[in-house]
Amino acid sequence: MPASDPEKLIAKADKLTKLSLTRWSADWRNATLLYEEAANLFRVAKKNEKAKEAFEKASKGQEMLSSPWDAAKDMESAAALAKELGNWNEVSDFYRRASELYMECGRPQPASDALAKAACALEDTIPDAAVQLYNDASTILEEDGKEQMAFDLYRAASSVYIKLEKYSDAAASLLQLGLAADKCNATNSQCKAYLGAIIVYLYAHDLKQAERCYNDCSQVDAFLRSDQNRCASKLLSAYTEGDIEEIKHLAQSNTVSNLDHVVIKLARKLPTGDVSALKADAAKEEEEPLDENDLT
C-alpha cells in the first residue's frame, strides 16, 4: 500500500475501529495515527473536505485514547478547514468542542483561544454568534484569574456590537474591560475603556445614559483624576450647552485619539442627532419649579 494514498489509509483506519468475528476490540491507537496521516495528506493535496473529515475522526480517536489535548488539536485542525470551506456552523461547533477538550486538560488559555478563533472567523458572517464566542472566551479567562489576557476579547466584542448597532451592549463590553483592568491595576486601559463607553452612548444620542455612565465611573478614583475624565466632563458639558464646535474639537483631541480605533471612528462623527434639542431639554429641567410637596 503506497503511503501517499490517503483514501487507503482511511479505509484501513476505519477497518481497525470496527468490531468483527476476528476483531473483538477496536485498535484506536493505530487507527488514529492513520487518520492523522491521511488528514495531513489530504490537506497538502488541497482536498479540504476530506481532510476535515479525517481530522474529525482523528479527534474522536484521541478521545478514545483518553488524550484530550491531542483530540483538541485535531479538532482545531478540522475547524480551520471548515473555515476554509465556509462551513460556518461547523467552525463554531468544532472550535467549541476543542475548547471543551482543552478544559478537560485544565488548560483555560488555549480553551479561550479556540473560542476567540471561532469568533474572529464568524465576525462578518454570523456576528451575533461571534460576540457570544468572544464573551465566553473572556469568561474562561476571568474565572482563571487572567483578566488581563481578556482585554482584546472585550475590545473585539465591543467592535462587533458597534457594527451591529447594539450600542448599549458595546458600552457594556467596554465597561467590563474597565472592570477587568481595575482588577489588574491597569489604570490607563481602565480609563480609556470608561471614556470609550461614554462616547458610545453619546454616539447613540443617549445623553442621559452617558451622564449616568460618567457619574458611575467617576466613583473610581483613578478615573476621577484622569485626562479621560476631564475629556468626558468637557464633552458632556458641550452637549448640555449645545456647543457643536466644542464637541467636534474635543473629538479631535489627543485623549480621544489614543482610544481604540473603533471608538475613535465614532467620536469623529459626533455629534449625532439634534444637540440644540438637548440644550432646550436641559434648560427646561432647570426652569421647572420645585414642588415642595414632592420630597423624593
Coordinates of C-alpha atoms in Angstrom, one line a residue:
M1 CA 0.0 0.0 0.0
P2 CA 1.6 3.3 -1.1
A3 CA 1.9 5.6 2.0
S4 CA 0.8 8.6 -0.1
D5 CA -2.7 7.2 -0.7
P6 CA -4.9 8.8 2.0
E7 CA -8.1 7.0 0.8
K8 CA -6.5 3.7 1.6
L9 CA -5.2 5.0 4.9
I10 CA -8.8 6.0 5.9
A11 CA -10.2 2.6 4.7
K12 CA -7.6 0.8 6.8
A13 CA -8.2 3.0 9.9
D14 CA -12.0 2.5 9.6
K15 CA -11.5 -1.2 9.5
L16 CA -9.4 -1.1 12.7
T17 CA -12.2 0.7 14.6
K18 CA -15.0 -1.8 13.6
L19 CA -15.6 -5.0 15.6
S20 CA -15.9 -8.3 13.8
L21 CA -15.7 -12.0 14.5
T22 CA -11.9 -11.7 14.3
R23 CA -11.5 -8.3 16.0
W24 CA -13.1 -8.1 19.4
S25 CA -11.7 -4.7 20.3
A26 CA -11.1 -1.6 18.3
D27 CA -7.4 -0.6 17.6
W28 CA -7.9 3.1 18.2
R29 CA -4.1 3.8 18.6
N30 CA -3.1 2.6 15.1
A31 CA -6.4 3.9 13.6
T32 CA -5.8 7.4 15.0
L33 CA -2.3 7.5 13.6
L34 CA -3.6 6.5 10.2
Y35 CA -6.4 9.1 10.3
E36 CA -3.9 11.9 11.2
E37 CA -1.6 10.8 8.4
A38 CA -4.4 10.8 5.9
A39 CA -5.7 14.1 7.1
N40 CA -2.3 15.8 6.5
L41 CA -2.0 14.2 3.1
F42 CA -5.5 15.4 2.1
R43 CA -4.7 18.9 3.4
V44 CA -1.5 19.1 1.3
A45 CA -3.5 17.9 -1.7
K46 CA -6.0 20.8 -1.0
K47 CA -8.8 18.2 -0.5
N48 CA -10.1 20.2 2.4
E49 CA -13.4 18.4 2.9
K50 CA -11.8 15.0 3.2
A51 CA -9.0 16.4 5.3
K52 CA -11.6 17.9 7.7
E53 CA -13.5 14.6 8.0
A54 CA -10.2 12.8 8.6
F55 CA -9.2 15.2 11.4
E56 CA -12.7 14.8 13.0
K57 CA -12.1 11.0 13.0
A58 CA -8.6 11.5 14.4
S59 CA -10.0 13.7 17.2
K60 CA -12.5 11.0 18.1
G61 CA -9.7 8.5 18.2
Q62 CA -7.6 10.7 20.6
E63 CA -10.7 10.9 22.8
M64 CA -11.0 7.2 22.8
L65 CA -7.3 7.0 23.8
S66 CA -8.0 9.4 26.7
S67 CA -5.8 12.1 25.2
P68 CA -8.0 15.3 25.2
W69 CA -5.1 17.6 24.4
D70 CA -4.3 15.8 21.1
A71 CA -8.1 15.5 20.4
A72 CA -8.4 19.2 20.8
K73 CA -5.5 19.9 18.4
D74 CA -7.1 17.6 15.8
M75 CA -10.5 19.3 16.3
E76 CA -8.9 22.7 15.8
S77 CA -7.4 21.5 12.5
A78 CA -10.9 20.4 11.5
A79 CA -12.3 23.8 12.4
A80 CA -9.6 25.6 10.4
L81 CA -10.5 23.5 7.4
A82 CA -14.2 24.2 7.9
K83 CA -13.4 27.9 7.8
E84 CA -11.6 27.4 4.5
L85 CA -14.7 25.7 3.2
G86 CA -17.0 28.3 4.5
N87 CA -18.9 25.9 6.8
W88 CA -19.6 28.4 9.5
N89 CA -21.7 26.3 11.8
E90 CA -19.0 23.7 11.8
V91 CA -16.4 26.4 12.6
S92 CA -18.4 27.3 15.7
D93 CA -19.1 23.7 16.7
F94 CA -15.6 22.4 16.2
Y95 CA -13.8 25.2 18.0
R96 CA -16.3 24.9 20.9
R97 CA -15.6 21.2 21.1
A98 CA -11.8 21.9 21.0
S99 CA -12.3 24.4 23.8
E100 CA -14.2 21.8 25.9
L101 CA -11.4 19.4 25.4
Y102 CA -8.7 21.9 26.4
M103 CA -10.7 22.5 29.6
E104 CA -10.7 18.7 30.3
C105 CA -6.9 19.1 30.3
G106 CA -7.1 22.0 32.8
R107 CA -5.8 24.4 30.1
P108 CA -8.1 27.5 30.1
Q109 CA -5.8 29.7 28.0
P110 CA -5.9 27.5 24.8
A111 CA -9.6 26.9 25.6
S112 CA -10.2 30.6 25.4
D113 CA -8.0 31.0 22.3
A114 CA -10.1 28.4 20.5
L115 CA -13.3 30.3 21.1
A116 CA -11.6 33.5 20.1
K117 CA -10.5 31.9 16.8
A118 CA -14.1 30.9 16.1
A119 CA -15.4 34.4 17.0
C120 CA -12.8 36.0 14.6
A121 CA -13.9 33.7 11.8
L122 CA -17.6 34.4 12.3
E123 CA -17.5 38.2 12.7
D124 CA -18.6 39.0 9.2
T125 CA -20.9 36.1 8.6
I126 CA -22.6 35.4 11.9
P127 CA -21.8 38.4 14.1
D128 CA -24.3 37.5 16.8
A129 CA -22.6 34.2 17.3
A130 CA -19.2 35.9 17.2
V131 CA -19.9 38.2 20.2
Q132 CA -21.2 35.3 22.2
L133 CA -18.0 33.4 21.5
Y134 CA -15.9 36.4 22.5
N135 CA -17.9 36.8 25.7
D136 CA -17.5 33.0 26.5
A137 CA -13.8 33.2 25.8
S138 CA -13.3 36.2 28.2
T139 CA -15.4 34.4 30.9
I140 CA -13.0 31.4 30.8
L141 CA -10.0 33.8 31.4
E142 CA -11.9 35.7 34.1
E143 CA -12.7 32.5 36.0
D144 CA -9.0 31.6 35.8
G145 CA -8.0 35.0 37.3
K146 CA -6.3 36.1 34.0
E147 CA -8.4 39.2 33.3
Q148 CA -5.5 41.0 31.6
M149 CA -5.4 38.3 28.9
A150 CA -9.1 39.1 28.1
F151 CA -8.7 42.8 27.3
D152 CA -8.5 42.2 23.5
L153 CA -11.6 40.0 23.7
Y154 CA -13.7 42.8 25.3
R155 CA -12.4 45.2 22.6
A156 CA -13.3 42.7 19.9
A157 CA -16.8 42.1 21.3
S158 CA -17.5 45.9 21.6
S159 CA -16.3 46.3 18.0
V160 CA -18.8 43.7 16.7
Y161 CA -21.6 45.1 18.8
I162 CA -20.9 48.6 17.2
K163 CA -21.1 47.0 13.7
L164 CA -24.5 45.5 14.8
E165 CA -25.5 49.0 16.1
K166 CA -26.0 47.4 19.5
Y167 CA -24.6 50.4 21.3
S168 CA -25.7 49.6 24.9
D169 CA -24.0 46.2 24.5
A170 CA -20.9 47.8 23.1
A171 CA -20.7 50.1 26.0
A172 CA -21.3 47.2 28.4
S173 CA -18.3 45.4 26.9
L174 CA -16.1 48.4 27.4
L175 CA -17.2 48.8 31.0
Q176 CA -16.4 45.1 31.5
L177 CA -12.9 45.8 30.1
G178 CA -12.7 48.7 32.6
L179 CA -13.6 46.4 35.5
A180 CA -11.1 43.7 34.4
A181 CA -8.4 46.4 34.1
D182 CA -9.2 47.6 37.6
K183 CA -8.5 44.1 38.9
C184 CA -5.1 44.2 37.2
N185 CA -4.3 47.8 38.2
A186 CA -4.1 48.6 34.5
T187 CA -5.2 52.2 35.1
N188 CA -4.6 53.5 31.6
S189 CA -6.7 50.8 29.9
Q190 CA -9.4 51.2 32.6
C191 CA -9.8 55.0 32.0
K192 CA -9.7 54.6 28.2
A193 CA -12.4 52.0 28.4
Y194 CA -14.6 54.2 30.5
L195 CA -14.3 57.2 28.2
G196 CA -14.9 54.8 25.3
A197 CA -18.2 53.7 26.8
I198 CA -19.3 57.3 27.4
I199 CA -18.5 58.1 23.7
V200 CA -20.5 55.1 22.5
Y201 CA -23.6 56.4 24.5
L202 CA -23.1 59.8 23.0
Y203 CA -22.9 58.4 19.5
A204 CA -26.2 56.6 20.2
H205 CA -27.5 60.0 21.2
D206 CA -28.3 58.9 24.7
L207 CA -27.1 61.8 26.8
K208 CA -28.8 60.6 30.0
Q209 CA -27.1 57.2 29.8
A210 CA -23.8 58.9 29.0
E211 CA -24.1 61.1 32.1
R212 CA -25.1 58.1 34.3
C213 CA -22.1 56.2 33.0
Y214 CA -19.8 59.2 33.7
N215 CA -21.1 59.5 37.2
D216 CA -20.8 55.8 38.0
C217 CA -17.2 55.7 36.5
S218 CA -16.2 58.8 38.5
Q219 CA -16.7 56.8 41.7
V220 CA -13.4 55.2 40.7
D221 CA -10.6 57.4 42.0
A222 CA -8.2 56.5 39.2
F223 CA -10.7 57.7 36.6
L224 CA -11.8 60.8 38.5
R225 CA -8.2 62.1 38.4
S226 CA -7.5 61.1 34.7
D227 CA -7.3 63.0 31.4
Q228 CA -10.0 60.7 30.2
N229 CA -12.4 62.0 32.9
R230 CA -11.6 65.6 32.1
C231 CA -12.3 64.9 28.4
A232 CA -15.6 63.2 29.2
S233 CA -16.6 66.0 31.5
K234 CA -16.0 68.6 28.8
L235 CA -17.8 66.6 26.2
L236 CA -20.9 66.3 28.4
S237 CA -20.8 70.0 29.2
A238 CA -20.6 70.8 25.5
Y239 CA -23.6 68.6 24.8
T240 CA -25.6 70.2 27.6
E241 CA -24.7 73.6 26.2
G242 CA -25.4 72.6 22.6
D243 CA -21.9 73.6 21.6
I244 CA -21.4 71.7 18.4
E245 CA -17.9 73.2 17.6
E246 CA -16.6 72.3 21.1
I247 CA -17.9 68.7 20.7
K248 CA -16.1 68.4 17.3
H249 CA -12.9 69.9 18.8
L250 CA -12.9 67.5 21.8
A251 CA -13.4 64.6 19.4
Q252 CA -10.2 65.5 17.7
S253 CA -8.2 65.8 21.0
N254 CA -5.2 63.6 21.8
T255 CA -7.1 61.9 24.6
V256 CA -9.7 60.6 22.1
S257 CA -7.0 59.9 19.5
N258 CA -5.4 57.4 22.0
L259 CA -8.6 55.3 22.3
D260 CA -9.4 52.1 20.4
H261 CA -9.8 52.6 16.6
V262 CA -13.5 51.7 16.5
V263 CA -14.3 54.3 19.3
I264 CA -12.2 57.0 17.6
K265 CA -14.3 56.5 14.4
L266 CA -17.5 57.1 16.4
A267 CA -16.1 60.1 18.2
R268 CA -15.1 61.7 14.9
K269 CA -18.8 61.6 13.8
L270 CA -20.0 63.4 16.9
P271 CA -22.4 65.0 17.5
T272 CA -25.2 62.8 16.2
G273 CA -28.8 63.9 16.4
D274 CA -30.1 67.3 17.4
V275 CA -27.8 68.8 20.1
S276 CA -29.9 72.0 20.3
A277 CA -32.9 69.9 21.5
L278 CA -30.7 68.6 24.3
K279 CA -29.8 72.1 25.3
A280 CA -33.5 73.0 25.3
D281 CA -34.4 70.0 27.5
A282 CA -31.6 70.9 29.9
A283 CA -32.9 74.5 30.2
K284 CA -36.5 73.2 30.7
E285 CA -35.4 71.0 33.6
E286 CA -33.6 73.9 35.2
E287 CA -36.7 76.1 34.9
E288 CA -39.2 73.6 36.4
P289 CA -40.3 74.9 39.8
L290 CA -39.6 72.9 42.9
D291 CA -42.7 71.0 44.2
E292 CA -42.5 71.4 48.0
N293 CA -44.9 68.5 48.4
D294 CA -42.6 66.2 46.5
L295 CA -39.9 65.0 48.9
T296 CA -38.4 62.4 46.5

